[in-house]
Structures are given as C-alpha cells and as structure tokens.
Coordinates of C-alpha atoms and ligand atoms in Angstrom, one line a residue:
M174 CA -14.5 31.4 42.1
A175 CA -15.2 28.0 42.6
I176 CA -17.0 25.0 40.1
D177 CA -18.7 22.2 41.2
S178 CA -15.7 19.3 40.6
S179 CA -18.1 16.8 39.8
N180 CA -18.8 18.4 37.4
P181 CA -16.7 19.7 35.2
S182 CA -16.2 21.8 32.4
D183 CA -14.6 19.9 29.5
F184 CA -11.9 17.9 29.5
I185 CA -9.1 18.9 30.7
R186 CA -10.6 20.1 34.0
A187 CA -11.8 17.0 34.1
I188 CA -8.4 15.4 34.0
V189 CA -8.0 18.0 36.9
A190 CA -10.4 17.4 39.1
R191 CA -9.0 14.0 38.9
D192 CA -6.1 14.6 39.5
L193 CA -6.5 16.9 42.2
D194 CA -9.7 13.7 43.8
A195 CA -6.6 11.2 43.7
G196 CA -3.7 13.1 45.2
K197 CA -1.3 13.4 42.2
H198 CA 0.9 15.9 42.5
G199 CA 0.6 16.8 46.0
G200 CA -3.0 18.1 45.4
R201 CA -1.2 20.7 43.9
V202 CA -2.9 22.9 40.1
V203 CA 0.2 24.5 38.1
T204 CA -0.6 25.9 35.5
R205 CA 1.3 28.4 33.2
F206 CA 0.6 30.7 29.4
P207 CA 3.3 30.4 27.8
P208 CA 4.0 33.1 24.9
E209 CA 7.1 33.2 22.9
P210 CA 7.9 37.7 23.0
N211 CA 7.9 37.8 19.7
G212 CA 5.1 39.2 18.7
Y213 CA 1.4 40.8 20.0
L214 CA -1.2 38.1 21.7
H215 CA -4.3 38.3 19.7
I216 CA -7.4 35.8 20.4
G217 CA -6.0 32.7 20.0
H218 CA -4.0 33.5 22.7
A219 CA -6.7 34.9 24.9
K220 CA -8.0 31.0 24.2
S221 CA -5.4 29.6 26.6
I222 CA -5.2 33.0 28.9
C223 CA -8.6 32.4 30.1
L224 CA -7.9 28.3 30.1
N225 CA -4.5 28.0 32.2
F226 CA -5.9 31.2 34.1
G227 CA -9.3 30.1 35.3
I228 CA -8.6 26.5 36.2
A229 CA -6.8 28.0 38.2
Q230 CA -9.0 29.8 39.9
E231 CA -11.3 27.3 40.1
H232 CA -9.3 25.6 42.7
P233 CA -8.5 26.7 46.3
G234 CA -4.2 27.8 46.3
A235 CA -3.8 26.8 42.2
V236 CA -2.3 29.3 41.1
C237 CA -0.6 30.1 36.7
H238 CA 2.6 31.0 35.8
L239 CA 3.3 34.2 33.0
R240 CA 6.3 32.7 31.6
F241 CA 8.1 33.7 28.6
D242 CA 9.3 31.0 26.5
D243 CA 12.3 33.1 24.9
T244 CA 14.7 31.1 23.7
N245 CA 15.0 31.8 20.4
P246 CA 16.7 35.2 20.1
T247 CA 16.3 35.7 17.0
K248 CA 13.0 38.0 17.2
E249 CA 12.7 38.5 20.3
S250 CA 12.8 42.0 22.7
M251 CA 11.4 43.0 25.6
E252 CA 8.6 45.5 23.5
Y253 CA 6.6 42.3 23.1
V254 CA 7.5 41.3 27.1
Q255 CA 6.0 44.3 28.1
A256 CA 2.7 44.3 25.4
I257 CA 1.6 40.7 26.7
Q258 CA 2.0 41.7 30.2
E259 CA -0.5 44.3 29.4
D260 CA -2.2 42.6 27.2
V261 CA -2.9 39.6 29.7
H262 CA -3.5 42.4 32.6
W263 CA -6.2 44.0 30.6
L264 CA -8.1 40.6 30.1
G265 CA -8.8 40.5 33.8
F266 CA -5.5 38.0 35.1
D267 CA -2.9 38.2 37.2
W268 CA -0.3 36.1 38.1
K269 CA 1.1 38.4 40.8
D270 CA 4.7 37.9 41.6
R271 CA 4.8 34.3 39.3
M272 CA 6.6 35.9 36.4
F273 CA 9.3 33.6 35.0
Y274 CA 11.2 33.8 31.9
A275 CA 12.7 30.6 30.0
S276 CA 15.8 32.5 29.7
D277 CA 16.8 32.7 32.9
Y278 CA 16.5 29.0 32.9
F279 CA 20.1 28.9 30.2
E280 CA 22.3 27.9 33.1
P281 CA 20.2 24.7 34.1
L282 CA 19.3 23.9 31.1
Y283 CA 23.1 23.3 29.7
R284 CA 24.6 21.9 33.2
H285 CA 20.8 18.8 32.2
A286 CA 22.2 19.1 28.3
V287 CA 25.8 17.5 30.1
E288 CA 24.3 14.9 32.4
L289 CA 22.3 13.8 29.2
I290 CA 25.6 13.5 27.8
G291 CA 27.1 12.1 30.3
K292 CA 24.4 9.2 31.0
G293 CA 25.0 8.4 26.7
L294 CA 21.7 10.0 26.1
A295 CA 22.9 12.9 24.2
Y296 CA 25.9 13.4 22.0
V297 CA 27.3 16.0 19.9
D298 CA 26.7 15.6 15.9
S299 CA 28.2 18.0 12.9
L300 CA 26.9 16.2 9.7
G301 CA 25.2 19.5 7.8
P302 CA 21.2 20.7 8.3
D303 CA 20.9 18.9 5.2
E304 CA 22.4 16.0 5.5
I305 CA 20.5 16.0 9.0
R306 CA 17.5 16.1 7.0
A307 CA 18.2 13.5 5.5
Y308 CA 19.4 11.2 7.7
R309 CA 16.1 11.3 9.2
G310 CA 13.4 9.7 6.7
T311 CA 10.1 10.5 6.4
L312 CA 6.8 9.3 7.3
T313 CA 6.9 6.4 6.1
E314 CA 11.3 5.4 6.0
P315 CA 13.7 4.6 9.3
G316 CA 15.7 7.5 9.1
K317 CA 19.7 6.8 9.6
D318 CA 22.2 6.9 12.4
S319 CA 24.2 10.5 11.8
P320 CA 28.5 8.6 11.7
F321 CA 28.5 11.1 14.6
R322 CA 26.0 9.2 17.3
S323 CA 29.3 6.8 18.6
R324 CA 31.5 9.2 19.7
S325 CA 32.5 8.7 22.8
R326 CA 31.1 10.8 26.5
E327 CA 34.4 12.2 26.8
E328 CA 34.6 13.7 22.6
N329 CA 31.1 14.7 23.4
R330 CA 31.4 16.8 26.8
D331 CA 34.2 18.1 25.2
L332 CA 33.0 19.3 22.4
F333 CA 29.2 20.4 24.0
A334 CA 31.4 22.9 25.9
K335 CA 34.1 24.4 23.0
M336 CA 30.2 24.8 21.6
R337 CA 29.7 26.8 24.3
G338 CA 32.9 28.4 24.7
G339 CA 31.8 30.0 21.1
E340 CA 35.0 28.0 19.2
F341 CA 32.4 27.2 15.9
P342 CA 30.3 28.7 13.6
D343 CA 27.1 28.7 13.4
G344 CA 25.3 24.9 11.2
A345 CA 29.3 24.0 12.3
H346 CA 27.5 21.0 15.6
V347 CA 24.3 20.7 17.2
L348 CA 23.6 18.7 21.0
R349 CA 20.9 15.8 19.7
A350 CA 19.0 13.3 21.9
K351 CA 20.3 9.8 22.0
I352 CA 16.8 8.4 20.8
D353 CA 15.7 6.2 17.7
M354 CA 16.2 6.7 14.2
A355 CA 13.7 4.2 13.7
S356 CA 11.2 5.0 15.7
P357 CA 7.9 5.4 14.0
N358 CA 7.5 9.0 15.6
I359 CA 9.6 11.7 13.5
N360 CA 10.1 13.7 16.7
L361 CA 11.7 11.0 18.8
R362 CA 14.0 10.4 16.1
D363 CA 17.2 12.1 17.5
P364 CA 16.2 15.0 18.2
I365 CA 17.6 19.1 18.2
L366 CA 18.3 19.7 22.1
Y367 CA 20.6 22.7 20.8
R368 CA 22.1 24.9 18.1
I369 CA 25.3 27.1 17.7
R370 CA 24.0 30.2 16.7
H371 CA 26.0 33.3 17.5
V372 CA 23.4 36.4 17.6
A373 CA 23.0 37.9 20.8
H374 CA 19.7 37.4 23.4
Y375 CA 16.9 40.2 24.1
R376 CA 18.3 39.6 28.3
T377 CA 20.8 37.3 28.2
G378 CA 23.2 39.8 25.7
S379 CA 26.4 37.8 24.4
A380 CA 26.2 35.5 27.4
W381 CA 25.3 32.5 25.4
C382 CA 25.9 31.5 21.6
I383 CA 24.5 28.2 21.3
Y384 CA 20.3 28.0 22.7
P385 CA 18.1 24.7 23.3
T386 CA 15.1 24.2 21.2
Y387 CA 12.0 24.8 22.6
D388 CA 11.1 20.5 22.8
Y389 CA 14.3 20.5 24.8
A390 CA 13.7 23.5 26.9
H391 CA 10.3 23.8 27.7
P392 CA 10.0 21.1 29.9
I393 CA 11.9 21.6 31.9
S394 CA 10.7 24.6 32.3
D395 CA 7.9 22.9 33.1
A396 CA 9.7 21.2 35.7
I397 CA 11.5 24.0 37.4
E398 CA 8.6 26.1 37.6
G399 CA 6.9 22.7 40.1
I400 CA 4.0 23.0 36.5
T401 CA 1.8 20.4 37.0
H402 CA -0.7 20.3 34.0
S403 CA 1.3 22.3 31.2
I404 CA -1.6 22.8 28.6
C405 CA -0.9 23.7 25.1
T406 CA -2.3 23.3 21.3
L407 CA -2.7 20.2 19.1
E408 CA 0.1 20.1 17.1
F409 CA 2.1 19.3 20.0
E410 CA 0.2 15.9 20.5
D411 CA 2.8 13.9 18.6
H412 CA 5.3 15.9 20.5
R413 CA 4.3 14.5 23.6
P414 CA 6.4 11.3 24.0
L415 CA 9.7 13.5 23.8
Y416 CA 8.2 16.0 26.8
D417 CA 7.9 12.7 28.4
W418 CA 11.8 10.6 27.6
V419 CA 13.0 14.5 28.8
L420 CA 11.1 14.5 31.5
E421 CA 12.0 11.4 32.3
H422 CA 15.6 11.7 32.4
V423 CA 16.5 14.8 33.3
V424 CA 13.7 14.7 36.5
G425 CA 12.4 10.9 37.0
S426 CA 8.4 9.8 36.8
D427 CA 6.7 12.2 39.0
H428 CA 6.7 15.0 36.6
P429 CA 4.0 17.5 34.5
Q430 CA 1.7 16.6 32.0
Q431 CA 1.0 18.0 29.4
I432 CA -2.4 18.1 27.7
E433 CA -3.4 19.7 24.4
F434 CA -6.6 21.3 23.1
A435 CA -7.6 23.1 20.2
R436 CA -6.2 25.6 18.9
L437 CA -9.1 28.6 17.5
S438 CA -9.3 29.4 14.4
L439 CA -11.6 32.2 12.9
S440 CA -13.2 32.8 10.2
H441 CA -12.7 35.5 8.2
T442 CA -8.7 36.9 9.6
V443 CA -5.0 35.4 10.2
M444 CA -4.0 34.3 13.6
S445 CA -0.5 33.1 12.7
K446 CA 2.5 35.4 14.2
R447 CA 4.2 35.6 10.7
K448 CA 0.9 36.6 8.2
L449 CA 0.2 39.7 11.3
L450 CA 3.7 40.3 11.0
E451 CA 4.1 40.5 7.2
L452 CA 0.6 43.5 7.9
V453 CA 2.4 45.9 10.3
E454 CA 5.7 45.7 8.2
Q455 CA 4.3 45.7 5.4
K456 CA 2.2 48.2 6.0
H457 CA -1.1 46.4 5.0
V458 CA -3.1 47.6 8.5
G459 CA -1.7 50.3 10.7
G460 CA -0.2 48.6 13.5
W461 CA -0.5 45.9 16.2
D462 CA -3.5 48.3 17.1
D463 CA -4.6 48.0 14.0
P464 CA -8.7 47.5 14.7
R465 CA -8.7 45.4 12.1
L466 CA -6.8 42.6 13.0
P467 CA -7.9 40.5 15.9
T468 CA -5.0 40.7 18.3
L469 CA -5.8 41.6 22.1
K470 CA -4.5 45.2 21.5
G471 CA -6.8 45.3 18.0
L472 CA -9.9 44.1 19.6
R473 CA -10.1 47.0 22.3
R474 CA -9.1 49.3 20.4
R475 CA -12.1 48.7 17.9
G476 CA -14.1 48.1 21.6
Y477 CA -13.7 44.9 22.0
T478 CA -14.4 44.3 26.1
P479 CA -11.7 41.9 28.4
D480 CA -16.0 40.7 29.8
T481 CA -17.0 40.0 25.5
I482 CA -14.1 38.4 25.0
R483 CA -13.6 35.8 28.0
A484 CA -17.9 35.4 27.5
F485 CA -16.9 34.4 24.0
C486 CA -13.9 32.1 25.2
E487 CA -16.1 30.0 28.0
H488 CA -19.0 29.7 25.3
I489 CA -16.1 27.8 22.0
G490 CA -15.4 25.8 25.8
V491 CA -11.9 23.7 25.1
A492 CA -12.1 20.7 22.8
K493 CA -9.4 17.6 20.8
R494 CA -11.2 19.0 17.4
D495 CA -9.7 21.7 15.9
A496 CA -12.6 23.6 14.5
V497 CA -13.1 27.3 12.3
V498 CA -15.3 29.3 14.8
E499 CA -17.5 32.1 12.8
M500 CA -15.8 35.5 12.9
A501 CA -19.8 36.1 12.9
L502 CA -20.1 34.6 16.4
L503 CA -17.7 37.0 18.3
E504 CA -19.8 39.6 16.6
H505 CA -22.7 38.8 18.3
F506 CA -21.1 38.1 21.7
I507 CA -20.1 41.9 21.4
R508 CA -23.4 43.0 20.5
E509 CA -24.8 41.3 22.9
D510 CA -22.7 43.4 25.8
L511 CA -22.2 46.8 24.2
N512 CA -27.0 46.2 24.2
R513 CA -26.7 46.9 27.9
R514 CA -23.9 48.7 27.9
A515 CA -23.2 51.2 25.8
A516 CA -25.3 54.4 25.6
R517 CA -27.0 55.0 22.7
V518 CA -26.9 58.9 20.5
M519 CA -27.2 60.2 17.4
A520 CA -25.1 60.4 14.6
V521 CA -25.6 61.2 10.9
L522 CA -22.4 59.3 8.9
R523 CA -23.7 60.5 5.4
P524 CA -25.5 64.0 6.3
L525 CA -28.1 65.2 4.1
R526 CA -28.8 68.7 4.9
I527 CA -32.5 69.0 5.8
V528 CA -34.2 73.3 6.2
I529 CA -37.5 73.1 8.3
E530 CA -39.2 76.2 6.8
N531 CA -41.7 76.5 9.2
Y532 CA -39.3 76.1 11.7
P533 CA -38.6 79.6 13.7
D534 CA -35.0 80.7 12.2
D535 CA -34.0 81.7 15.9
Q536 CA -35.9 79.0 18.0
T537 CA -33.6 75.7 19.3
E538 CA -35.5 73.0 21.3
E539 CA -34.0 70.3 23.7
L540 CA -35.3 67.5 23.6
E541 CA -34.9 64.5 25.8
A542 CA -33.7 61.6 24.6
V543 CA -33.2 57.8 26.7
N544 CA -29.5 56.3 27.6
N545 CA -30.6 52.7 27.1
P546 CA -33.9 51.5 27.1
E547 CA -32.4 48.5 28.2
D548 CA -31.1 49.9 31.8
P549 CA -33.5 52.9 32.3
G550 CA -30.4 53.7 35.1
M551 CA -28.6 54.5 32.8
G552 CA -31.1 57.7 32.8
T553 CA -31.7 61.0 29.5
R554 CA -29.7 63.7 28.9
M555 CA -31.0 66.7 26.7
V556 CA -30.9 66.8 22.1
P557 CA -31.1 70.2 21.2
F558 CA -33.0 70.9 17.5
S559 CA -33.2 73.2 15.1
R560 CA -34.6 74.4 12.2
V561 CA -31.7 73.2 9.7
V562 CA -30.9 69.3 10.5
Y563 CA -29.0 67.0 9.4
I564 CA -30.0 63.1 7.8
E565 CA -28.8 59.7 6.8
Q566 CA -28.5 60.3 3.4
D567 CA -30.0 56.6 2.7
D568 CA -33.2 57.6 4.9
F569 CA -34.6 59.8 1.8
R570 CA -34.9 58.2 -1.9
E571 CA -36.7 60.3 -4.1
H572 CA -38.2 57.7 -6.5
P573 CA -38.6 55.0 -3.5
P574 CA -39.6 51.6 -4.1
K575 CA -42.2 50.2 -2.5
K576 CA -42.1 49.8 1.6
F577 CA -39.8 52.6 1.8
F578 CA -40.7 53.7 5.0
R579 CA -38.1 56.9 5.2
L580 CA -38.4 60.2 3.5
S581 CA -39.6 60.8 0.2
P582 CA -40.7 64.3 -1.6
G583 CA -44.2 64.4 -0.3
Q584 CA -44.0 62.0 2.5
E585 CA -43.4 61.9 5.8
V586 CA -41.3 60.5 8.0
R587 CA -40.5 60.9 12.3
L588 CA -37.3 63.0 13.9
R589 CA -36.9 60.8 16.7
Y590 CA -37.8 62.2 19.6
A591 CA -38.1 65.7 17.8
Y592 CA -41.7 66.3 15.0
I593 CA -42.7 64.4 12.3
I594 CA -41.2 66.0 9.3
K595 CA -43.0 66.5 5.4
C596 CA -40.5 67.0 2.4
I597 CA -42.0 69.5 0.2
G598 CA -39.1 69.9 -2.5
V599 CA -35.4 69.5 -3.3
V600 CA -32.8 71.4 -3.4
R601 CA -29.9 70.1 -6.2
D602 CA -26.8 71.5 -7.1
E603 CA -26.7 73.9 -10.2
R604 CA -24.3 71.7 -12.5
T605 CA -24.5 68.0 -11.5
G606 CA -28.6 68.0 -10.8
E607 CA -27.1 65.7 -7.7
I608 CA -29.4 66.8 -4.3
V609 CA -28.1 68.9 -1.6
E610 CA -31.0 69.9 0.2
L611 CA -34.1 68.6 1.3
R612 CA -37.1 71.9 1.4
C613 CA -39.4 69.9 4.7
T614 CA -42.2 71.6 7.0
Y615 CA -42.8 70.1 11.1
D616 CA -46.2 68.9 12.5
S617 CA -46.2 71.4 15.0
T618 CA -48.6 69.1 17.4
T619 CA -45.9 65.3 16.9
R620 CA -43.4 65.9 19.4
S621 CA -42.6 62.8 21.0
G622 CA -44.2 62.8 24.5
S623 CA -46.3 64.8 23.9
Q624 CA -50.0 63.5 22.7
E625 CA -48.6 63.1 19.1
G626 CA -50.9 62.1 17.8
R627 CA -50.3 60.6 14.4
K628 CA -48.4 58.3 13.5
V629 CA -46.2 58.0 10.9
K630 CA -44.3 54.4 9.6
G631 CA -40.3 55.4 9.6
T632 CA -38.7 57.3 12.4
V633 CA -35.4 58.1 11.3
H634 CA -31.7 60.3 13.7
W635 CA -30.8 63.7 13.1
V636 CA -28.6 65.7 14.4
S637 CA -28.7 69.1 14.8
A638 CA -26.9 71.7 12.7
A639 CA -26.5 74.1 14.8
H640 CA -25.2 72.4 17.5
A641 CA -24.0 69.2 15.6
V642 CA -19.5 68.6 16.0
P643 CA -18.1 66.9 13.3
A644 CA -16.4 63.3 13.8
E645 CA -14.4 61.1 11.1
V646 CA -15.7 57.5 11.5
R647 CA -13.6 55.0 10.3
L648 CA -15.9 51.6 8.9
Y649 CA -14.7 48.2 9.6
D650 CA -14.8 44.8 7.2
S651 CA -13.5 41.7 7.9
L652 CA -10.0 41.1 6.6
L653 CA -9.7 38.8 4.1
R654 CA -12.2 38.8 1.5
A655 CA -15.6 37.0 1.8
D656 CA -15.1 34.6 -0.2
T657 CA -11.6 33.5 1.3
T658 CA -11.1 29.6 0.7
K659 CA -8.5 27.5 2.5
D660 CA -6.8 27.1 -0.3
D661 CA -6.5 30.0 -1.6
E662 CA -5.3 31.2 1.9
D663 CA -2.5 28.4 2.4
R664 CA -2.0 29.2 -2.1
D665 CA -1.4 33.4 -1.6
W666 CA -3.0 34.3 1.3
Q667 CA -2.4 37.9 0.9
A668 CA -4.2 37.5 -2.2
S669 CA -7.0 37.1 0.5
L670 CA -6.4 40.3 2.4
N671 CA -10.0 42.9 1.9
P672 CA -8.6 46.1 -0.3
K673 CA -11.4 47.5 1.2
S674 CA -11.3 46.5 5.4
L675 CA -11.2 50.2 6.5
E676 CA -13.4 52.8 4.7
R677 CA -12.9 56.5 6.6
L678 CA -15.7 58.8 7.0
T679 CA -14.5 62.0 6.8
S680 CA -17.5 64.6 7.5
C681 CA -19.5 62.6 9.9
L682 CA -21.5 64.7 12.7
V683 CA -22.5 63.5 15.7
E684 CA -24.9 65.1 18.5
P685 CA -23.6 67.6 21.3
S686 CA -23.3 65.3 23.8
L687 CA -20.3 63.8 22.6
G688 CA -18.8 66.6 22.3
G689 CA -16.1 65.9 25.4
A690 CA -16.6 62.2 24.6
T691 CA -12.5 60.2 25.5
P692 CA -11.1 57.6 23.7
G693 CA -12.2 53.9 24.7
A694 CA -15.5 55.5 25.6
R695 CA -18.3 53.7 23.2
Y696 CA -21.9 54.2 22.2
Q697 CA -24.7 52.6 19.9
F698 CA -25.5 55.1 16.8
E699 CA -28.9 54.3 16.5
R700 CA -29.5 52.5 14.1
Q701 CA -26.7 51.5 12.8
G702 CA -23.7 50.0 15.4
Y703 CA -21.9 50.6 18.4
F704 CA -19.1 53.0 17.5
C705 CA -15.6 53.6 20.1
V706 CA -13.9 57.0 20.3
D707 CA -10.3 56.1 18.7
P708 CA -7.1 57.4 20.3
D709 CA -6.5 59.2 17.7
S710 CA -10.0 61.8 18.7
A711 CA -7.1 65.3 19.5
A712 CA -9.5 68.6 20.8
G713 CA -11.6 69.2 17.7
T714 CA -11.2 65.5 16.4
L715 CA -13.2 63.3 16.9
V716 CA -12.1 60.0 15.8
F717 CA -14.6 57.0 15.5
N718 CA -14.4 53.1 15.4
R719 CA -17.5 51.0 13.5
T720 CA -17.1 48.1 16.0
V721 CA -19.8 46.4 15.2
P722 CA -22.7 47.0 13.0
L723 CA -26.4 46.4 14.3
R724 CA -27.2 43.5 11.9
D725 CA -26.8 40.2 13.8
S726 CA -25.8 38.1 11.0
W727 CA -25.4 35.4 13.5
A728 CA -28.4 35.5 14.2
K729 CA -28.9 35.1 11.0
I730 CA -27.1 32.2 10.3
E731 CA -28.2 30.3 13.2
K732 CA -31.5 31.4 12.6
A733 CA -31.1 29.6 8.7
Q734 CA -30.2 26.7 11.3
G735 CA -33.1 26.1 12.6
D736 CA -35.4 26.4 10.0
K737 CA -33.5 23.3 8.2
Ligands
ATP832 P1 3.1 30.6 15.9 O1 1.9 31.4 16.0 O2 4.7 30.7 16.1 O3 2.9 29.5 16.2 P2 2.3 30.6 19.0 O4 0.6 30.8 18.2 O5 2.7 29.3 19.3 O6 3.0 30.6 18.3 P3 3.1 30.9 21.6 O7 4.1 32.6 21.3 O8 3.9 30.0 20.8 O9 2.4 31.5 19.8 O10 1.8 30.8 22.4 C1 1.7 30.7 23.1 C2 0.8 29.9 24.1 O11 -0.6 30.2 23.3 C3 0.6 27.9 23.8 O12 0.8 27.7 24.7 C4 0.2 28.3 22.5 O13 -0.5 26.5 22.6 C5 -1.3 29.2 23.0 N1 -1.7 29.4 21.6 C6 -1.3 29.9 20.8 N2 -2.8 30.3 19.7 C7 -3.4 29.4 19.9 C8 -5.0 29.9 19.3 N3 -5.2 30.3 18.1 N4 -5.8 29.1 20.2 C9 -5.4 28.6 21.3 N5 -3.9 28.5 21.9 C10 -3.4 29.2 21.1
MG833 MG1 4.2 28.6 20.1

C-alpha cells in the first residue's frame, strides 16, 4: 500500500517522509516492534504494531522487525514469545525472516560496556541500592558523586569482568555510565547499565549473571539491527537524551532516532501488564484469553476481528498527548464491522414457553429468513415453526406499561418471519404464582411474505421448541465498574473491579441452523447483539460469548455531543 508522502497522516509518518526526502539513513526505513515477552499483547500493543508495521508497508523497501526485548530474566518465557508471534500474525502483520532477540546481543552489549569503561565513560559502583537512590538527588536537588566514581579504568575493567564471572552476589556492584550527577535530567545522573542477577534466563540459561538495563540495551539493539526510526511511548521522552548518549559513544553520530507517541488507554479496563497478570494469577478471570480482557487473545475470543482492531487503531491516530479513549468507541467499530459480516439468527436467551392452541399439533412449517439485509449475497435460510415456541421473557408483560408494543394478555405481536399471535391466557406455577407459559392463538392469514394483511406494532424473535438447540450464553460487562475514576484506580484498582462483568445464562435456545456452529463463528442474534461461538463449545453444548450488544452507546455519546 503506497501513501501520498506529501500528505502524511500523523507526525511520525511526517518525520519518516521528511527523512526519506532528505536522504537520511541512506534512504532506508526500518522500524521495529519490541515487546518484552513477560505477558500477552493487548490492544495498546496493537496500536504500536499497526504503527510500526504500517509505516513499513507504506514505503517500498521498508521493513519492520519483531524484536523480543528480553533482557530481564525474571519474568520472561517462551510461552509469551509464542503467544506474541501468534497475535502479531492474527492482527495481519508479518515480520518475514526479521525476528530478533535482544538476548542474542548479550555478548556485543558486554563488549560495548567494556569499551565505555576504556573511554572513561563507565564505572563500577559499589554503593548499595538505597545509597544509590539517596545519592541520585531529586527533581529539585542535584545528585552527588559516588565515592567509587573515580575508580581507575583498570580497576573498573577488572571488577566488571569479575561481575560477569559470577564472583559477586546480587546487588554487590553495578556498572554505571559516567555522565553528570548534577544533570537536570535524572536519567542522565550516571544511569545503571548492568546489574548482577544470579537468575537463569529462558534463552541463555545460566550463561550470564549480569544483565543490561533497558536504557542501555535498547539503543544498542536498535543500532545492531540498523533501525532508522525507534518508535516508543511518551514515558520514554525523558530517556531520549540517554538513548542518544549511549549511541553517540558506541556507534557515532549516524544512529537510530527515537520518536515518542502517546500510549493508548481505554476507559473501564486495565492495560498494564502487571494488573493483567494479577487478574490472571489471582483467578479474577479465566486466563489471558478471558473475553473480558483487552488482550488480543481476549478480544479475539470475545469475537473481535483483526480488521476492527486495525480500523480502530487507524481512527484514533497517533499523537503526542495522552488521552483516554472510550471503550464505547471500540465497540462502535466492532458493531460496524459485524453488521456487515455476521449472519442474523434467532436465539432466545431467557425462554418463555408459548403454546399456540389453534396451530395443528403435528405440523411444522419451514419459513424463509433473510441472513443479512445489509448483504443480499448472504442469502436466506429456512427456519422451522411449530405449535410450541419460545420467546424472550422480556417480550411479555402481564401489565404492560404505555408504549409496550410486545406481547401482553389480549394483545397481538408478530413472530418474526412467521405469524401474528394473540395472547389469550397465562399458566402459572401453582406454588410461586410465576407465569411459566402463555396460551396464544395465531392468525393463519398473516404469514410473513404472504399478503400479511394486518399490521401490528411489535415483532419479536422466537425459536421452535421441537427444533431449538440448547446453548449457554456468556454476557460480558466492563471489567471495571462504570463509575470508576482514575483516583479509585490509583488507590486500590482491584476494588474497582465490576463484580457483574460476567453473567452466564445456561438455558438459552438457539435456532437449529446454529447446530453445527464452530468456535469463532460470529452471528447477530436478532434484536440483541453480536455473539461468537466460544472454544468451550463441545458436541451438544454450544457456548456463545456476547461480543457487544446492539445498542450503540457511542452513537448516543456522539449525538449528545452534537446536540450541545
Ligand atoms: P509494561 O506494562 O511492563 O510497561 P509495556 O506495555 O511497555 O510494558 P512492552 O512489551 O515493552 O510492554 O511493549 C512493547 C511495545 O508496545 C513498546 O514499544 C511499547 O511502547 C508499546 N506499547 C505498550 N503499551 C502500549 C499502549 N498502551 N499504547 C501504545 N503502545 C504501547
Ligand atoms: Mg515496556
């Protein structure tokens, strides 16, 4: 896909276009997506993936690398490496043969550190972690030099080699850059480059007991791979001088350029990996692919399509200022997408039994139903109708309020694709008095598609009792309660969890055409919402996830904004 480079859609694409015009980086464009394999990808990562892989698709010869930023041994694993690859592919992007691991650079990273020591630009510090913090100063006060700052190059080289050799316990020494303890930018106050950690790494095993910090490993990894534009989120803006310092002293002035953009935050959910991991480990949710989570695996299981997520990321765009995006906007995008692609079917979630007294006991009719009025190409299907049907409990009221155009005693309603029926009586549970069945009659002259004759105000969906397929339906609400504020979240985010985020309905009935539905298949349940077959389904027990209800609260928000 080529874009008009004279009219880039955001400031990062403008920088890339300008650099290309100026012949910077020899006319190359190389980006990277650098996840740390310590969790599953979420929709925030999708924004970064769409940006990095998207830019690479827009220029001939440009490429995007997938790099596992795996320099912290304690939380990383191959499980995450695999899940991340699956998710990037699912989103529709491909790194071809350009998959890298920062852990493959441990040796050159070490060598460059030794070079920095040789140039007098790095030293081994033997202060403890608390002292290092105290010496660092604050935003308003400068730091002070460590007494070990003036160690000789020989001594530093020797100590650093012994650090690598495993001669010291964790925390005994660190390697620091020698920059400026009085810098107004705290990141430049002799930042730590290496720590001792006697922990096995999921790829390098016990080969190393010192590990580089992000601020040291990231710029050099970018340089090793020939990255031209190193795109990251805003919290790294203050680290950019350090990124440049490392590269200027390791590779010289022609080096990758770091560019920051605002991370995606979504309302009513959590996106930090720490919080997601807590939810999974403490079993607040069923796993990383729980449909309530904003992880790509969760969204996929919920019924989201990769197209929707890409369209959403494109719509929200890339900017320099942090903002929270309403979850309703994401839901608006999935509705738009599924409205076009999902077949409409009838499903009754909370069934109420109806006996149509004047309909022959032994008769079944096959009624033609439209699969998607938005797309005639999706054709029609036949839906069986018989004497006993189920409708939604909500579609009947014994004492209807004004403007209730559904069924009530003495009133008529149309059964979608079928006949007009009239309620002539109710059957109650003898013990509780609860209505358990309606007695109705039908008007045989009103079959849909025939002259239809009379009109009634309400149409309801239904399933035939003799033909319906039982199903479980899982309804989801937002992960955090609707009234959660940022302050609540900062204080005690788990207290903001919505206790009603999952409701399981186990006696649902769906029309027989869904009998063979396979996991991942998406439908619109007429009048209710979009639903997707869950992998928990087995032969005879269909399970559906509600992707999103039909009601479009984003359209409402937009309308309210327009009305102001
Ligand atoms: P943590 O939650 O531990 O801070 P992270 O979300 O930064 O981790 P990484 O694996 O380091 O996770 O992220 C990989 C890339 O995705 C980084 O370049 C990061 O900037 C980007 N990224 C992460 N979260 C978001 C987000 N919410 N919006 C946009 N980009 C994001
Ligand atoms: Mg990160």
